PDB file of C-alpha atoms in Angstrom:
ATOM      1  CA  MET A   1     -28.754  -1.973 -20.833  1.00  0.00           C
ATOM      2  CA  ASN A   2     -29.634  -2.202 -17.586  1.00  0.00           C
ATOM      3  CA  ALA A   3     -28.004  -1.102 -14.080  1.00  0.00           C
ATOM      4  CA  ASP A   4     -26.725  -4.477 -13.660  1.00  0.00           C
ATOM      5  CA  ASP A   5     -25.277  -4.419 -17.044  1.00  0.00           C
ATOM      6  CA  ARG A   6     -23.200  -0.639 -16.664  1.00  0.00           C
ATOM      7  CA  ASN A   7     -22.120  -1.626 -13.168  1.00  0.00           C
ATOM      8  CA  ILE A   8     -20.366  -5.021 -14.386  1.00  0.00           C
ATOM      9  CA  LEU A   9     -16.857  -4.304 -12.574  1.00  0.00           C
ATOM     10  CA  ALA A  10     -18.781  -3.452  -9.303  1.00  0.00           C
ATOM     11  CA  ARG A  11     -19.326  -6.617  -8.639  1.00  0.00           C
ATOM     12  CA  GLY A  12     -15.799  -7.445  -9.083  1.00  0.00           C
ATOM     13  CA  ARG A  13     -13.041  -7.542  -6.609  1.00  0.00           C
ATOM     14  CA  VAL A  14      -9.938  -5.120  -7.073  1.00  0.00           C
ATOM     15  CA  ALA A  15      -6.744  -7.031  -6.913  1.00  0.00           C
ATOM     16  CA  THR A  16      -3.179  -4.858  -7.084  1.00  0.00           C
ATOM     17  CA  ARG A  17      -0.272  -6.314  -9.046  1.00  0.00           C
ATOM     18  CA  LEU A  18       3.389  -4.123  -8.401  1.00  0.00           C
ATOM     19  CA  PRO A  19       6.056  -5.037 -10.736  1.00  0.00           C
ATOM     20  CA  THR A  20       9.255  -6.181  -9.185  1.00  0.00           C
ATOM     21  CA  GLN A  21      12.877  -6.609 -10.559  1.00  0.00           C
ATOM     22  CA  ASP A  22      14.104  -8.930  -8.046  1.00  0.00           C
ATOM     23  CA  LEU A  23      11.157 -10.921  -6.812  1.00  0.00           C
ATOM     24  CA  ASP A  24      13.487 -12.558  -3.897  1.00  0.00           C
ATOM     25  CA  ARG A  25      14.476  -9.721  -2.565  1.00  0.00           C
ATOM     26  CA  ALA A  26      11.126  -8.090  -2.847  1.00  0.00           C
ATOM     27  CA  ARG A  27      10.168 -11.062  -0.860  1.00  0.00           C
ATOM     28  CA  ARG A  28      12.444 -10.839   1.686  1.00  0.00           C
ATOM     29  CA  PHE A  29      11.454  -6.972   2.250  1.00  0.00           C
ATOM     30  CA  TYR A  30       7.563  -7.667   2.734  1.00  0.00           C
ATOM     31  CA  ALA A  31       8.393 -10.743   5.240  1.00  0.00           C
ATOM     32  CA  GLU A  32      11.027  -9.060   7.201  1.00  0.00           C
ATOM     33  CA  ARG A  33       9.829  -5.236   7.006  1.00  0.00           C
ATOM     34  CA  LEU A  34       6.193  -5.822   6.671  1.00  0.00           C
ATOM     35  CA  GLY A  35       5.292  -8.915   8.228  1.00  0.00           C
ATOM     36  CA  LEU A  36       3.535 -10.171   5.284  1.00  0.00           C
ATOM     37  CA  GLU A  37       4.222 -13.450   3.854  1.00  0.00           C
ATOM     38  CA  PRO A  38       2.865 -14.803   0.175  1.00  0.00           C
ATOM     39  CA  VAL A  39      -0.670 -17.043   0.655  1.00  0.00           C
ATOM     40  CA  ASP A  40       0.510 -18.532  -2.794  1.00  0.00           C
ATOM     41  CA  GLU A  41       2.984 -18.552  -5.701  1.00  0.00           C
ATOM     42  CA  ARG A  42       3.899 -19.099  -9.313  1.00  0.00           C
ATOM     43  CA  PRO A  43       6.759 -18.698 -11.186  1.00  0.00           C
ATOM     44  CA  GLY A  44       7.624 -15.245 -11.021  1.00  0.00           C
ATOM     45  CA  GLY A  45       4.812 -14.138  -9.046  1.00  0.00           C
ATOM     46  CA  LEU A  46       3.865 -13.916  -5.324  1.00  0.00           C
ATOM     47  CA  LEU A  47       0.305 -13.443  -3.984  1.00  0.00           C
ATOM     48  CA  TYR A  48      -0.378 -11.797  -0.569  1.00  0.00           C
ATOM     49  CA  ARG A  49      -3.834 -11.216   1.498  1.00  0.00           C
ATOM     50  CA  CYS A  50      -4.766  -8.404   3.624  1.00  0.00           C
ATOM     51  CA  GLY A  51      -7.969  -7.718   5.137  1.00  0.00           C
ATOM     52  CA  GLY A  52     -10.042  -9.497   2.625  1.00  0.00           C
ATOM     53  CA  ALA A  53      -8.279  -7.847  -0.475  1.00  0.00           C
ATOM     54  CA  GLU A  54      -5.263  -9.340  -2.751  1.00  0.00           C
ATOM     55  CA  PHE A  55      -2.122  -7.742  -4.027  1.00  0.00           C
ATOM     56  CA  ALA A  56       0.562  -9.774  -6.156  1.00  0.00           C
ATOM     57  CA  LEU A  57       4.342  -9.027  -6.597  1.00  0.00           C
ATOM     58  CA  PHE A  58       5.096 -10.105 -10.188  1.00  0.00           C
ATOM     59  CA  ALA A  59       8.519 -10.198 -11.678  1.00  0.00           C
ATOM     60  CA  SER A  60       9.324  -7.405 -14.662  1.00  0.00           C
ATOM     61  CA  THR A  61      11.972  -6.103 -16.536  1.00  0.00           C
ATOM     62  CA  GLY A  62       9.749  -2.693 -15.770  1.00  0.00           C
ATOM     63  CA  ALA A  63      10.322  -0.563 -13.149  1.00  0.00           C
ATOM     64  CA  ALA A  64       7.613   1.343 -10.714  1.00  0.00           C
ATOM     65  CA  SER A  65       7.909   4.822 -11.483  1.00  0.00           C
ATOM     66  CA  GLY A  66       7.741   5.879  -7.686  1.00  0.00           C
ATOM     67  CA  THR A  67       5.854   8.784  -8.364  1.00  0.00           C
ATOM     68  CA  PHE A  68       2.151   8.239  -6.863  1.00  0.00           C
ATOM     69  CA  THR A  69       0.824   5.827  -4.390  1.00  0.00           C
ATOM     70  CA  GLN A  70       0.553   2.319  -5.799  1.00  0.00           C
ATOM     71  CA  MET A  71      -1.033   0.503  -3.219  1.00  0.00           C
ATOM     72  CA  GLY A  72      -2.168   1.487   0.596  1.00  0.00           C
ATOM     73  CA  TRP A  73      -3.486   0.028   3.492  1.00  0.00           C
ATOM     74  CA  GLU A  74      -6.109   1.607   5.884  1.00  0.00           C
ATOM     75  CA  VAL A  75      -5.681   1.274   9.670  1.00  0.00           C
ATOM     76  CA  ASP A  76      -6.783   2.264  13.007  1.00  0.00           C
ATOM     77  CA  ASP A  77      -3.883   3.358  14.661  1.00  0.00           C
ATOM     78  CA  LEU A  78      -1.428   5.275  12.299  1.00  0.00           C
ATOM     79  CA  ASP A  79       0.883   6.209  14.819  1.00  0.00           C
ATOM     80  CA  ALA A  80       1.787   2.574  16.136  1.00  0.00           C
ATOM     81  CA  VAL A  81       2.034   1.026  12.653  1.00  0.00           C
ATOM     82  CA  VAL A  82       4.635   3.996  11.616  1.00  0.00           C
ATOM     83  CA  ALA A  83       6.728   3.310  14.789  1.00  0.00           C
ATOM     84  CA  GLU A  84       6.197  -0.460  14.347  1.00  0.00           C
ATOM     85  CA  LEU A  85       7.560  -0.320  10.486  1.00  0.00           C
ATOM     86  CA  LYS A  86      10.399   2.277  11.613  1.00  0.00           C
ATOM     87  CA  ARG A  87      11.204  -0.056  14.172  1.00  0.00           C
ATOM     88  CA  ARG A  88      11.904  -2.983  11.471  1.00  0.00           C
ATOM     89  CA  GLY A  89      13.400  -0.624   9.172  1.00  0.00           C
ATOM     90  CA  VAL A  90      11.216   0.971   6.622  1.00  0.00           C
ATOM     91  CA  VAL A  91      12.114   4.651   6.079  1.00  0.00           C
ATOM     92  CA  PHE A  92       9.332   6.744   5.299  1.00  0.00           C
ATOM     93  CA  GLU A  93       8.925   9.390   2.657  1.00  0.00           C
ATOM     94  CA  GLU A  94       8.936  13.141   3.670  1.00  0.00           C
ATOM     95  CA  VAL A  95       6.315  14.873   1.777  1.00  0.00           C
ATOM     96  CA  ASP A  96       5.946  18.829   0.940  1.00  0.00           C
ATOM     97  CA  VAL A  97       2.984  19.521  -1.411  1.00  0.00           C
ATOM     98  CA  PRO A  98       0.619  22.184  -2.065  1.00  0.00           C
ATOM     99  CA  GLY A  99      -2.016  21.539   0.640  1.00  0.00           C
ATOM    100  CA  PHE A 100      -0.401  19.356   3.328  1.00  0.00           C
ATOM    101  CA  GLY A 101       3.361  17.942   4.400  1.00  0.00           C
ATOM    102  CA  THR A 102       4.757  15.568   6.478  1.00  0.00           C
ATOM    103  CA  LYS A 103       5.957  15.705   9.997  1.00  0.00           C
ATOM    104  CA  ASP A 104       8.265  12.543  11.110  1.00  0.00           C
ATOM    105  CA  GLY A 105       6.949  10.872   8.228  1.00  0.00           C
ATOM    106  CA  ILE A 106       3.093  11.602   8.753  1.00  0.00           C
ATOM    107  CA  ALA A 107       0.663  13.668   7.007  1.00  0.00           C
ATOM    108  CA  GLU A 108      -2.245  15.209   8.494  1.00  0.00           C
ATOM    109  CA  ILE A 109      -4.824  16.094   5.128  1.00  0.00           C
ATOM    110  CA  ASP A 110      -7.953  17.722   5.645  1.00  0.00           C
ATOM    111  CA  GLY A 111     -11.286  16.578   3.673  1.00  0.00           C
ATOM    112  CA  ASN A 112     -12.245  12.903   3.216  1.00  0.00           C
ATOM    113  CA  TYR A 113     -14.789  11.069   1.300  1.00  0.00           C
ATOM    114  CA  PRO A 114     -18.109  11.679   2.465  1.00  0.00           C
ATOM    115  CA  SER A 115     -19.037   8.282   2.633  1.00  0.00           C
ATOM    116  CA  LYS A 116     -16.406   7.585   5.077  1.00  0.00           C
ATOM    117  CA  GLY A 117     -18.141   9.641   7.686  1.00  0.00           C
ATOM    118  CA  ALA A 118     -14.882  11.686   8.361  1.00  0.00           C
ATOM    119  CA  ARG A 119     -13.243  15.066   8.142  1.00  0.00           C
ATOM    120  CA  GLY A 120     -10.057  14.116   7.325  1.00  0.00           C
ATOM    121  CA  GLU A 121      -6.979  11.295   7.088  1.00  0.00           C
ATOM    122  CA  ARG A 122      -3.798  10.841   8.498  1.00  0.00           C
ATOM    123  CA  ALA A 123      -1.008   9.299   6.045  1.00  0.00           C
ATOM    124  CA  ALA A 124       2.420   7.882   5.686  1.00  0.00           C
ATOM    125  CA  TRP A 125       4.249   6.927   2.854  1.00  0.00           C
ATOM    126  CA  PHE A 126       7.206   4.785   2.120  1.00  0.00           C
ATOM    127  CA  ARG A 127       8.864   2.277  -0.841  1.00  0.00           C
ATOM    128  CA  ASP A 128       9.533  -0.956  -1.000  1.00  0.00           C
ATOM    129  CA  SER A 129      12.585  -2.611  -2.004  1.00  0.00           C
ATOM    130  CA  GLU A 130      11.633  -1.945  -5.907  1.00  0.00           C
ATOM    131  CA  GLY A 131      10.452   1.292  -5.613  1.00  0.00           C
ATOM    132  CA  ASN A 132       7.024   1.097  -5.311  1.00  0.00           C
ATOM    133  CA  LEU A 133       5.554   4.382  -3.272  1.00  0.00           C
ATOM    134  CA  LEU A 134       3.106   2.702  -0.859  1.00  0.00           C
ATOM    135  CA  GLY A 135       0.966   4.492   1.796  1.00  0.00           C
ATOM    136  CA  ILE A 136      -0.828   3.982   5.098  1.00  0.00           C
ATOM    137  CA  GLY A 137      -3.968   5.977   5.850  1.00  0.00           C
ATOM    138  CA  GLU A 138      -5.932   6.176   9.246  1.00  0.00           C
ATOM    139  CA  THR A 139      -9.139   7.928   8.793  1.00  0.00           C
ATOM    140  CA  VAL A 140      -9.981  11.122  11.201  1.00  0.00           C
ATOM    141  CA  VAL A 141     -13.291  11.252  12.546  1.00  0.00           C
TER     142      VAL A 141
END
């Protein structure tokens, strides 16, 4: 087995799938609160594109656990994004876990992945209309 055979998924694209109990309610949340419109749809599913990546909302009888970040965005100005989303009615989570906590919905996190050339990250989390926990992060150089 050569390196190309072992890295078969590294050549693929990652696409997130998020469950929804009510697809119409989720569509409204993503449009009204996040300013996102689907680029495509099919029965039981909505496809979105952001920054070259895709995610889909799909009708499901299962529910999101909401106990971990299911999807996140990397942004250049976390303060501006959080302020705008708050203006639109998004409620940010307050987090208090070993190693960091949030202040006004934003956490300062020491350390980052070396390949990003950063010393840390700032992050914020919120739930969508279906209970999916979503994150926003900004690299701290």
